[in-house]
Amino acid sequence: MKIVVPVKRVIDYNVKVRVKADHSGVDVSNVKMSMNPFDEIAVEEAVRIKEAGNADEVIVVSCGVASCQETLRSALALGADRAIIVETDVELQPLAVAKLLAAICHKEKPQLVICGKQAIDDDANQTGQMLAALMGWGQATCASKITLNENVATVTREIDGGLETLEFPLPAVISADLRLNAPRYATLPNIMKAKKKPLETINPGALGVDVAPRLRTLKFSEPPKRGAGIKVADVAQLIDKLKHEAKVL
Amino acid sequence: MAILVIAEHNNVSLHASTLNTVSAASRIASLTSSEIHVLVGGAACRAVAEAAARIAGVAKVKLADLPHLGDMTAESHAALIVAEVTNGTTAYSHILSPATSHGKNTLPRVAALLDVAQISEIIAVEDVDTFVRPFYAGNVLVTVKSSDVTKVITVRTTGFDAAISEGGTAVIEDTSATPDAKQPRLISRELSKSTRPELGAAKVIVSGGRGLGNGENFQSVLGPLADKLGAALGATRAAVDAGFVPNDYQVGQTGKIVAPQLYIAVGISGAFQHLAGMKDSKVIVAINKDPDAPIFQIADYGLVADLFTAVPEFTAAL
């Protein structure tokens, strides 16, 4: 079976993001870009499924600007077999990405799509669910454990207040949460090998998808800063302040 | 046109996050003079519909009481919402759900089936079609304007006060929607049981970090304080990853986003990922022995002290 893993190029999670002075966006000049961490977990899971003999091919897909190729090469270095970039300079929103991925799924006919639960830039947490809906497939978001048996997936999900386990037939979409696995580091030989793996470029028009944004971003701003308060000398003063000043006790 | 709020519940009782979502809906309704309807989908859940009907500001409750909706799968509930919106008797301009596990799981599916965008975790309503939502774990706020006919929105509950849960007299109407029953099979659901309030709804939260040292200390030092204050217990991701407490204690970017009246951070240095989940609390207290810990930069009251003496002293003095 084939597994498709969508990956997104985002500002590295270690970078402190800054809003541009004119509020038109965030500053990405000279900023380190990386694969979305949840997508890295998704790639790792797909590669582990293949290594366990339960999949034949792992295809990674990225939608966006030409430099998403770098993200795809890192996914190939983690063990994916081939890559597809749907290249466009248009700002892509989750619905557009889900439609592009649906077009890829119609073409590649994977049994499973594993994606990150959300991207750490727009924190939307939408694309996997939208893709599942467009394909008419089942879904399991925020997965912390995946077991495959023939054409049936059993997935444990992280939900408010605990865990739930679902069972459903494939094909399906599963989104990865933090605890699904700890992704490996790409080794130098694998990074070299990744450069020779196939990478196909497609444009959205060829997939027949309208990617025009549905939401217009009017403004980016920084949240109001919370100022430091005071240091109290001891527990007695703390309780006094909480009772008489803050009035929360 | 009306506004549809998706009720969050467990077939037995209405979850408090529904009240915050009704507040967000009221804000939109005040700009458009539309009615607010609440959709309750579940199995043997009439009591939930009755509770929803008592929320101030709600005009109508639509009840879909069907056996296959009881497990709350995204597939069955998305099908229900889409059926209600496209075949029902009312035209809806907005569909709002609290940004709970269930809401975040279901609404993107609804949006895709309606071919509209979904707007995630709004924290403010600027206009009928314009909303503010966080990017980059709350480090950046973005104002977005929707051009879609139906706006599908999840609501971050900490952004809106709870609507008053009593006094309303909405009518309860059985929905005629016939949703698709195709869905995954629920094998099990394990919710951690606690006598303490739930993190999302607690007025006071006592939260611990790696400074507690181990799980035993976590419970023996923070437990009595939480009990005295009637507080929920929270933790940092570092404390969860170190195995002190289960994952559902986690407050932060990768855990729960909370905004209680009082947040007591004990042995927490203040990593950005944690601050993202609690910085909107009304009053923040930090107890840490390191005077340079970043948590003191956002705490209203900081106490530089060894937590193992300060916390028991605090508990005893209450």
Coordinates of C-alpha atoms in Angstrom, one line a residue:
Chain A
M1 CA 0.0 0.0 0.0
K2 CA 0.9 3.6 -0.5
I3 CA 1.1 6.3 2.2
V4 CA 0.9 10.0 1.3
V5 CA 2.3 12.4 3.8
P6 CA 1.7 16.2 3.3
V7 CA 4.5 18.4 4.7
K8 CA 4.6 22.1 5.2
R9 CA 7.5 24.5 5.3
V10 CA 7.2 26.8 8.3
I11 CA 9.4 29.2 10.3
D12 CA 11.5 27.0 12.6
Y13 CA 10.0 26.4 16.0
N14 CA 13.0 27.9 17.7
V15 CA 12.6 31.3 16.0
K16 CA 10.9 34.1 17.9
V17 CA 8.4 35.4 15.3
R18 CA 8.1 39.1 14.8
V19 CA 5.4 41.1 13.1
K20 CA 6.4 43.6 10.4
A21 CA 6.2 47.3 11.3
D22 CA 3.4 47.8 8.7
H23 CA 1.3 44.9 10.1
S24 CA 1.3 43.2 6.7
G25 CA 2.7 39.9 7.9
V26 CA 5.5 38.4 9.9
D27 CA 9.1 39.0 9.1
V28 CA 10.5 36.0 7.3
S29 CA 13.7 37.6 5.9
N30 CA 16.8 35.7 7.1
V31 CA 14.7 33.5 9.2
K32 CA 15.4 29.8 9.5
M33 CA 12.7 27.7 7.8
S34 CA 12.0 24.0 8.7
M35 CA 9.5 21.2 8.3
N36 CA 6.5 21.7 10.5
P37 CA 7.3 19.5 13.6
F38 CA 4.0 17.6 13.5
D39 CA 4.6 16.8 9.8
E40 CA 8.0 15.4 10.8
I41 CA 6.3 13.0 13.2
A42 CA 3.9 12.0 10.4
V43 CA 6.8 11.3 8.0
E44 CA 8.5 9.2 10.8
E45 CA 5.3 7.2 11.4
A46 CA 4.9 6.5 7.7
V47 CA 8.5 5.4 7.3
R48 CA 8.2 3.1 10.4
I49 CA 5.0 1.5 8.9
K50 CA 7.0 0.9 5.7
E51 CA 10.0 -0.5 7.6
A52 CA 7.6 -2.9 9.5
G53 CA 6.6 -4.2 6.1
N54 CA 3.1 -2.8 6.1
A55 CA 3.6 -0.3 3.2
D56 CA 5.4 -0.3 -0.1
E57 CA 5.8 3.4 -0.7
V58 CA 5.8 6.7 1.2
I59 CA 5.1 9.8 -1.0
V60 CA 5.6 13.2 0.5
V61 CA 3.7 16.2 -0.9
S62 CA 4.3 19.9 -0.2
C63 CA 2.1 22.7 -1.6
G64 CA 3.6 26.2 -1.9
V65 CA 6.6 28.2 -3.1
A66 CA 9.6 26.5 -4.9
S67 CA 11.7 26.4 -1.8
C68 CA 9.3 23.8 -0.3
Q69 CA 11.6 21.5 -2.3
E70 CA 14.1 21.8 0.6
T71 CA 11.4 20.6 3.0
L72 CA 10.6 17.7 0.7
R73 CA 14.3 16.8 0.5
S74 CA 14.5 16.6 4.3
A75 CA 11.5 14.3 4.3
L76 CA 13.2 12.1 1.7
A77 CA 16.3 12.0 3.9
L78 CA 14.1 10.7 6.7
G79 CA 13.1 7.7 4.5
A80 CA 10.3 8.8 2.2
D81 CA 10.6 7.3 -1.3
R82 CA 9.5 10.1 -3.6
A83 CA 8.2 13.7 -3.5
I84 CA 5.6 15.9 -5.2
I85 CA 5.6 19.7 -5.0
V86 CA 2.5 21.5 -6.0
E87 CA 4.2 24.8 -6.8
T88 CA 2.5 28.2 -6.5
D89 CA 3.2 31.6 -5.2
V90 CA -0.4 32.1 -4.1
E91 CA -1.0 32.2 -0.4
L92 CA -2.5 28.8 0.3
Q93 CA -5.2 28.4 2.9
P94 CA -6.3 25.0 4.4
L95 CA -9.3 24.4 2.1
A96 CA -7.1 25.0 -1.0
V97 CA -4.4 22.7 0.3
A98 CA -7.0 20.0 1.1
K99 CA -8.3 20.3 -2.4
L100 CA -4.8 20.0 -3.9
L101 CA -4.1 16.9 -1.7
A102 CA -7.5 15.4 -2.7
A103 CA -6.5 15.8 -6.4
I104 CA -3.2 14.1 -5.6
C105 CA -5.0 11.3 -3.7
H106 CA -7.3 10.7 -6.7
K107 CA -4.2 10.3 -8.8
E108 CA -2.0 8.3 -6.5
K109 CA -4.7 6.3 -4.8
P110 CA -3.0 5.9 -1.4
Q111 CA -4.6 3.7 1.3
L112 CA -3.5 6.1 4.0
V113 CA -2.7 9.8 4.5
I114 CA -0.8 10.7 7.6
C115 CA -0.4 14.4 8.3
G116 CA 0.6 16.7 11.2
K117 CA -2.4 17.7 13.4
Q118 CA -1.6 21.3 12.7
A119 CA 1.1 23.6 11.4
I120 CA 2.8 25.7 13.9
D121 CA 2.5 28.9 11.9
D122 CA -1.3 29.4 11.4
D123 CA -2.3 26.8 14.0
A124 CA -5.4 26.0 11.9
N125 CA -5.8 22.2 12.6
Q126 CA -8.0 21.8 9.5
T127 CA -6.3 20.3 6.5
G128 CA -6.5 16.6 7.5
Q129 CA -10.1 16.8 8.4
M130 CA -11.0 18.7 5.2
L131 CA -9.1 16.2 3.1
A132 CA -11.0 13.3 4.7
A133 CA -14.3 15.1 4.1
L134 CA -13.5 15.8 0.4
M135 CA -12.5 12.1 -0.1
G136 CA -15.4 10.8 1.9
W137 CA -12.9 9.0 4.1
G138 CA -12.8 8.4 7.9
Q139 CA -10.5 10.4 10.0
A140 CA -8.6 10.2 13.3
T141 CA -7.0 13.4 14.4
C142 CA -4.4 13.9 17.2
A143 CA -3.2 10.3 17.0
S144 CA -0.8 9.0 19.7
K145 CA -0.9 5.4 18.5
I146 CA -1.6 3.7 15.2
T147 CA -2.0 0.0 14.6
L148 CA -2.7 -1.4 11.1
N149 CA -4.1 -4.8 10.4
E150 CA -4.8 -5.6 6.8
N151 CA -7.2 -2.8 5.8
V152 CA -8.3 -1.8 9.2
A153 CA -6.7 1.0 11.3
T154 CA -6.9 1.2 15.1
V155 CA -6.0 4.6 16.3
T156 CA -5.7 6.1 19.8
R157 CA -6.4 9.8 19.8
E158 CA -5.7 12.5 22.4
I159 CA -8.9 14.2 23.3
D160 CA -9.9 16.7 26.1
G161 CA -9.5 14.9 29.4
G162 CA -8.0 11.7 28.1
L163 CA -7.8 9.3 25.2
E164 CA -10.2 7.5 22.8
T165 CA -9.6 4.6 20.5
L166 CA -11.3 4.3 17.1
E167 CA -11.3 1.5 14.5
F168 CA -12.1 2.2 10.9
P169 CA -11.5 0.7 7.4
L170 CA -8.8 2.3 5.1
P171 CA -8.4 4.5 3.1
A172 CA -8.5 7.2 5.8
V173 CA -6.7 10.3 7.1
I174 CA -4.8 10.2 10.4
S175 CA -3.2 13.3 11.9
A176 CA -0.2 13.0 14.2
D177 CA 0.1 14.4 17.7
L178 CA 3.2 15.0 19.6
R179 CA 3.4 11.7 21.4
L180 CA 3.0 9.4 18.3
N181 CA 6.8 9.0 18.0
A182 CA 10.1 10.7 18.3
P183 CA 11.4 11.4 14.7
R184 CA 14.9 10.2 13.8
Y185 CA 17.7 12.5 12.7
A186 CA 18.6 12.3 9.0
T187 CA 22.1 10.7 8.6
L188 CA 24.6 12.2 6.2
P189 CA 24.4 9.2 3.8
N190 CA 20.6 9.4 3.8
I191 CA 20.8 13.2 3.1
M192 CA 23.0 12.4 0.1
K193 CA 20.7 9.6 -1.1
A194 CA 17.7 12.0 -0.8
K195 CA 19.2 14.2 -3.4
K196 CA 18.8 11.5 -6.0
K197 CA 15.2 10.5 -5.1
P198 CA 12.5 11.5 -7.6
L199 CA 10.8 14.9 -7.1
E200 CA 7.9 15.8 -9.4
T201 CA 6.7 19.4 -9.9
I202 CA 3.0 20.0 -10.6
N203 CA 1.1 23.3 -10.8
P204 CA -2.4 23.7 -9.2
G205 CA -4.0 24.4 -12.6
A206 CA -2.9 21.0 -13.8
L207 CA -4.9 19.5 -10.9
G208 CA -7.9 21.6 -11.8
V209 CA -8.0 23.2 -8.4
D210 CA -8.9 26.8 -7.6
V211 CA -6.6 27.9 -4.8
A212 CA -7.8 31.5 -4.4
P213 CA -7.9 32.4 -0.7
R214 CA -11.3 32.6 1.0
L215 CA -10.1 34.7 3.9
R216 CA -8.5 38.0 3.5
T217 CA -6.0 38.9 6.2
L218 CA -6.5 42.5 7.2
K219 CA -3.8 42.9 9.9
F220 CA -1.1 41.1 11.8
S221 CA -0.4 42.4 15.3
E222 CA 1.4 41.5 18.5
P223 CA -0.8 40.6 21.5
P224 CA -0.7 43.1 24.4
K225 CA 2.3 42.5 26.5
R226 CA 1.7 41.5 30.1
G227 CA 3.9 43.5 32.4
A228 CA 5.8 42.1 35.3
G229 CA 4.1 42.6 38.7
I230 CA 5.9 42.8 42.0
K231 CA 8.0 40.4 44.1
V232 CA 6.6 39.7 47.5
A233 CA 8.9 39.1 50.5
D234 CA 7.2 36.1 52.0
V235 CA 4.1 33.8 52.0
A236 CA 2.3 36.2 54.5
Q237 CA 2.6 39.1 52.1
L238 CA 1.6 37.0 49.2
I239 CA -1.6 36.0 50.9
D240 CA -2.3 39.5 52.0
K241 CA -1.9 40.8 48.4
L242 CA -4.1 38.1 47.0
K243 CA -6.8 38.8 49.6
H244 CA -6.8 42.6 49.6
E245 CA -5.3 43.8 46.4
A246 CA -6.2 41.2 43.8
K247 CA -9.2 40.0 45.8
V248 CA -9.0 36.5 44.4
L249 CA -8.8 34.6 47.7
Chain B
M1 CA -30.6 34.4 8.8
A2 CA -29.7 32.8 12.1
I3 CA -26.5 31.7 13.9
L4 CA -26.1 28.1 14.7
V5 CA -24.1 27.1 17.8
I6 CA -23.0 23.5 18.2
A7 CA -23.5 22.3 21.7
E8 CA -20.6 20.5 23.4
H9 CA -21.9 17.7 25.7
N10 CA -21.5 14.1 26.7
N11 CA -25.2 13.1 26.2
V12 CA -25.8 13.8 29.9
S13 CA -24.8 17.4 30.6
L14 CA -24.1 20.5 28.6
H15 CA -20.4 21.5 28.7
A16 CA -19.5 25.0 29.9
S17 CA -17.6 25.8 26.7
T18 CA -21.0 26.0 25.0
L19 CA -21.8 29.1 27.1
N20 CA -18.7 30.9 25.9
T21 CA -19.6 30.1 22.3
V22 CA -23.1 31.4 22.8
S23 CA -21.5 34.7 24.0
A24 CA -19.4 34.9 20.8
A25 CA -22.6 34.2 18.8
S26 CA -24.4 37.0 20.8
R27 CA -21.7 39.4 19.8
I28 CA -22.3 38.6 16.1
A29 CA -26.1 38.6 16.6
S30 CA -26.0 42.1 18.1
L31 CA -24.5 43.3 14.8
T32 CA -27.0 41.5 12.5
S33 CA -30.1 41.1 14.7
S34 CA -30.2 37.4 14.0
E35 CA -31.5 34.7 16.2
I36 CA -29.2 32.2 18.0
H37 CA -30.0 28.5 17.6
V38 CA -28.2 25.7 19.4
L39 CA -27.8 22.3 17.8
V40 CA -27.7 19.4 20.2
G41 CA -26.7 16.1 18.5
G42 CA -26.4 12.9 20.5
A43 CA -28.1 9.9 21.8
A44 CA -30.6 10.0 24.7
C45 CA -29.6 13.7 25.2
R46 CA -32.9 15.5 25.8
A47 CA -31.6 16.8 29.2
V48 CA -28.8 18.5 27.3
A49 CA -31.3 20.2 25.0
E50 CA -33.3 21.3 28.0
A51 CA -30.2 22.9 29.5
A52 CA -29.4 24.6 26.2
A53 CA -32.9 26.0 26.1
R54 CA -32.3 27.8 29.4
I55 CA -29.2 29.7 28.2
A56 CA -30.0 33.4 28.0
G57 CA -30.1 34.7 24.5
V58 CA -30.9 31.4 22.7
A59 CA -34.1 31.5 20.6
K60 CA -34.3 27.8 19.5
V61 CA -32.7 24.5 20.3
K62 CA -32.6 21.9 17.5
L63 CA -32.4 18.4 18.9
A64 CA -31.1 15.4 16.9
D65 CA -31.5 12.5 19.2
L66 CA -30.3 9.5 17.3
P67 CA -28.4 6.4 18.5
H68 CA -25.5 6.7 16.1
L69 CA -24.7 10.3 17.2
G70 CA -23.9 9.2 20.8
D71 CA -20.3 8.4 20.2
M72 CA -19.6 12.0 18.9
T73 CA -17.5 11.0 15.9
A74 CA -16.6 13.8 13.5
E75 CA -18.0 11.9 10.6
S76 CA -21.6 11.5 12.0
H77 CA -21.7 15.0 13.5
A78 CA -20.3 16.8 10.4
A79 CA -23.0 15.0 8.4
L80 CA -25.6 16.2 10.9
I81 CA -24.5 19.8 10.8
V82 CA -24.3 19.9 7.0
A83 CA -27.8 18.2 6.7
E84 CA -29.2 20.8 9.1
V85 CA -27.7 23.8 7.3
T86 CA -28.5 22.7 3.8
N87 CA -31.8 21.0 4.2
G88 CA -33.2 22.5 7.3
T89 CA -35.9 25.2 7.5
T90 CA -33.5 28.0 8.6
A91 CA -30.7 29.7 6.7
Y92 CA -27.6 30.0 8.8
S93 CA -25.0 32.8 8.3
H94 CA -22.6 31.4 10.9
I95 CA -21.9 28.1 12.5
L96 CA -20.0 28.3 15.7
S97 CA -18.5 25.5 17.9
P98 CA -16.3 25.7 20.9
A99 CA -12.7 24.9 20.0
T100 CA -12.8 21.6 22.0
S101 CA -11.4 18.3 20.8
H102 CA -14.9 17.6 19.3
G103 CA -15.2 21.0 17.7
K104 CA -11.8 21.0 16.2
N105 CA -12.3 17.5 14.9
T106 CA -15.7 18.2 13.3
L107 CA -15.9 21.8 12.0
P108 CA -13.2 21.5 9.3
R109 CA -15.1 18.6 7.9
V110 CA -18.3 20.7 7.9
A111 CA -16.5 23.6 6.1
A112 CA -15.0 21.3 3.4
L113 CA -18.4 19.7 2.7
L114 CA -20.0 23.2 2.4
D115 CA -17.0 24.4 0.3
V116 CA -16.2 27.3 2.7
A117 CA -13.1 28.2 4.8
Q118 CA -13.0 27.5 8.5
I119 CA -11.8 30.1 10.9
S120 CA -10.0 28.5 13.9
E121 CA -10.1 29.5 17.5
I122 CA -11.4 33.1 17.2
I123 CA -10.7 35.3 20.3
A124 CA -12.7 38.4 19.2
V125 CA -15.5 39.4 16.8
E126 CA -14.7 42.7 15.0
D127 CA -17.6 42.5 12.5
V128 CA -20.1 40.0 11.1
D129 CA -17.4 38.7 8.8
T130 CA -14.2 39.9 10.6
F131 CA -12.5 38.0 13.4
V132 CA -9.3 37.9 15.4
R133 CA -7.5 34.7 15.9
P134 CA -4.0 33.7 17.1
F135 CA -1.1 32.5 14.9
Y136 CA 2.2 31.1 16.2
A137 CA 0.8 29.9 19.5
G138 CA -0.6 33.3 20.3
N139 CA 2.6 35.2 19.6
V140 CA 0.8 36.9 16.7
L141 CA -2.8 38.0 16.4
V142 CA -4.3 38.0 12.9
T143 CA -7.5 39.8 11.8
V144 CA -9.2 37.9 9.0
K145 CA -12.3 38.8 6.9
S146 CA -14.3 36.0 5.4
S147 CA -15.9 36.3 1.9
D148 CA -17.9 33.0 2.3
V149 CA -21.7 32.9 2.5
T150 CA -21.5 30.6 5.6
K151 CA -18.9 31.3 8.2
V152 CA -17.7 28.2 9.9
I153 CA -15.9 29.1 13.1
T154 CA -14.4 27.5 16.2
V155 CA -14.3 29.7 19.3
R156 CA -11.5 29.8 21.8
T157 CA -13.5 29.8 25.0
T158 CA -11.0 31.9 27.0
G159 CA -11.7 34.8 24.6
F160 CA -15.4 35.2 25.6
D161 CA -17.2 35.3 28.9
A162 CA -19.8 32.6 29.6
A163 CA -23.4 33.4 28.7
I164 CA -25.8 33.1 31.6
S165 CA -26.9 29.5 31.8
E166 CA -30.4 30.2 33.3
G167 CA -33.4 32.3 32.5
G168 CA -33.8 31.5 28.8
T169 CA -36.9 29.9 27.4
A170 CA -36.0 28.7 24.0
V171 CA -38.2 26.2 22.2
I172 CA -36.9 22.7 21.6
E173 CA -37.5 21.4 18.1
D174 CA -36.7 18.0 16.8
T175 CA -34.6 18.3 13.7
S176 CA -35.6 16.7 10.5
A177 CA -32.0 16.3 9.4
T178 CA -31.1 12.8 8.4
P179 CA -27.4 12.5 8.7
D180 CA -25.2 9.8 7.2
A181 CA -24.5 7.0 9.7
K182 CA -21.2 5.9 8.3
Q183 CA -18.5 6.3 10.9
P184 CA -15.6 4.7 12.7
R185 CA -16.3 2.3 15.6
L186 CA -15.5 3.7 19.0
I187 CA -13.5 1.0 20.9
S188 CA -12.9 2.8 24.1
R189 CA -12.7 6.2 25.7
E190 CA -10.6 6.6 28.9
L191 CA -11.2 9.9 30.6
S192 CA -9.1 10.6 33.7
K193 CA -11.2 10.7 36.7
S194 CA -10.7 13.4 39.3
T195 CA -12.6 15.0 42.1
R196 CA -11.0 18.3 41.2
P197 CA -12.5 20.8 38.7
E198 CA -11.6 20.4 35.1
L199 CA -8.7 22.6 33.8
G200 CA -10.7 24.4 31.2
A201 CA -13.5 25.5 33.6
A202 CA -11.5 26.0 36.9
K203 CA -11.5 29.4 38.6
V204 CA -8.2 28.6 40.3
I205 CA -5.3 26.5 38.8
V206 CA -2.3 25.3 40.7
S207 CA 0.3 24.3 38.2
G208 CA 3.7 22.6 38.6
G209 CA 6.9 22.3 36.6
R210 CA 10.1 20.3 36.6
G211 CA 11.0 22.0 39.9
L212 CA 8.8 19.5 41.7
G213 CA 11.4 16.8 41.1
N214 CA 9.1 13.8 40.7
G215 CA 5.5 12.7 40.6
E216 CA 5.2 12.0 44.3
N217 CA 6.3 15.5 45.2
F218 CA 4.0 16.9 42.6
Q219 CA 0.9 15.3 44.3
S220 CA 2.1 15.7 47.9
V221 CA 3.2 19.4 47.6
L222 CA 0.6 20.7 45.2
G223 CA -2.4 18.4 46.0
P224 CA -3.2 19.9 49.4
L225 CA -2.9 23.5 48.1
A226 CA -5.3 22.7 45.2
D227 CA -7.7 21.0 47.6
K228 CA -7.8 24.0 49.9
L229 CA -8.4 26.4 47.0
G230 CA -10.8 24.1 45.2
A231 CA -8.4 24.4 42.3
A232 CA -7.6 22.2 39.3
L233 CA -4.0 20.8 38.9
G234 CA -2.0 21.7 35.9
A235 CA 1.5 21.0 34.7
T236 CA 4.1 22.1 32.2
R237 CA 5.1 20.0 29.2
A238 CA 8.4 19.4 30.9
A239 CA 6.7 17.9 33.9
V240 CA 4.5 15.7 31.7
D241 CA 7.4 14.5 29.6
A242 CA 9.3 13.7 32.8
G243 CA 6.4 11.4 33.7
F244 CA 5.3 13.4 36.9
V245 CA 1.7 13.5 35.7
P246 CA -0.5 12.4 32.8
N247 CA -0.7 14.4 29.6
D248 CA -4.1 15.8 30.3
Y249 CA -2.6 18.0 33.0
Q250 CA -0.6 19.9 30.4
V251 CA -1.1 23.6 30.1
G252 CA 0.5 25.3 27.1
Q253 CA 0.8 25.5 23.4
T254 CA 0.6 21.7 23.0
G255 CA -1.8 21.3 25.9
K256 CA -4.8 23.2 27.3
I257 CA -5.2 27.0 26.9
V258 CA -6.6 28.3 30.2
A259 CA -7.5 31.7 31.7
P260 CA -8.6 31.2 35.3
Q261 CA -9.1 34.0 37.9
L262 CA -5.9 32.8 39.7
Y263 CA -3.0 30.8 38.3
I264 CA -0.4 29.7 40.7
A265 CA 2.8 28.6 38.9
V266 CA 5.0 26.5 41.2
G267 CA 8.6 25.5 40.1
I268 CA 7.9 26.6 36.6
S269 CA 10.6 28.5 34.8
G270 CA 8.3 30.0 32.2
A271 CA 9.1 28.5 28.8
F272 CA 7.3 30.2 26.0
Q273 CA 5.4 27.1 25.2
H274 CA 3.9 27.1 28.7
L275 CA 3.2 30.9 28.8
A276 CA 1.2 30.6 25.5
G277 CA -1.3 28.5 27.4
M278 CA -1.8 30.6 30.6
K279 CA -0.8 34.2 30.0
D280 CA -4.4 35.4 29.8
S281 CA -5.1 34.3 33.4
K282 CA -6.4 37.2 35.5
V283 CA -3.9 37.0 38.3
I284 CA -0.7 35.0 38.0
V285 CA 1.4 34.0 41.0
A286 CA 4.9 32.5 40.6
I287 CA 6.8 30.6 43.2
N288 CA 10.3 29.7 42.1
K289 CA 13.7 29.7 43.8
D290 CA 15.5 31.2 40.7
P291 CA 15.0 35.0 40.7
D292 CA 15.8 35.2 37.0
A293 CA 13.2 32.7 35.9
P294 CA 11.2 34.2 33.0
I295 CA 7.9 33.4 34.7
F296 CA 8.5 36.4 37.0
Q297 CA 8.4 38.7 33.9
I298 CA 4.6 38.0 33.5
A299 CA 3.6 37.2 37.1
D300 CA 1.6 39.7 39.1
Y301 CA 3.0 38.4 42.3
G302 CA 6.4 36.6 42.4
L303 CA 7.8 34.8 45.4
V304 CA 11.4 33.9 45.2
A305 CA 11.6 30.9 47.6
D306 CA 12.1 27.2 47.8
L307 CA 8.8 25.7 46.8
F308 CA 9.1 22.8 49.3
T309 CA 8.9 25.2 52.2
A310 CA 6.8 28.0 50.7
V311 CA 3.9 25.9 49.3
P312 CA 3.2 24.0 52.6
E313 CA 3.4 27.3 54.4
F314 CA 1.0 28.8 51.9
T315 CA -1.4 25.8 52.3
A316 CA -1.3 26.0 56.1
A317 CA -2.0 29.7 56.1
L318 CA -5.1 29.5 54.1

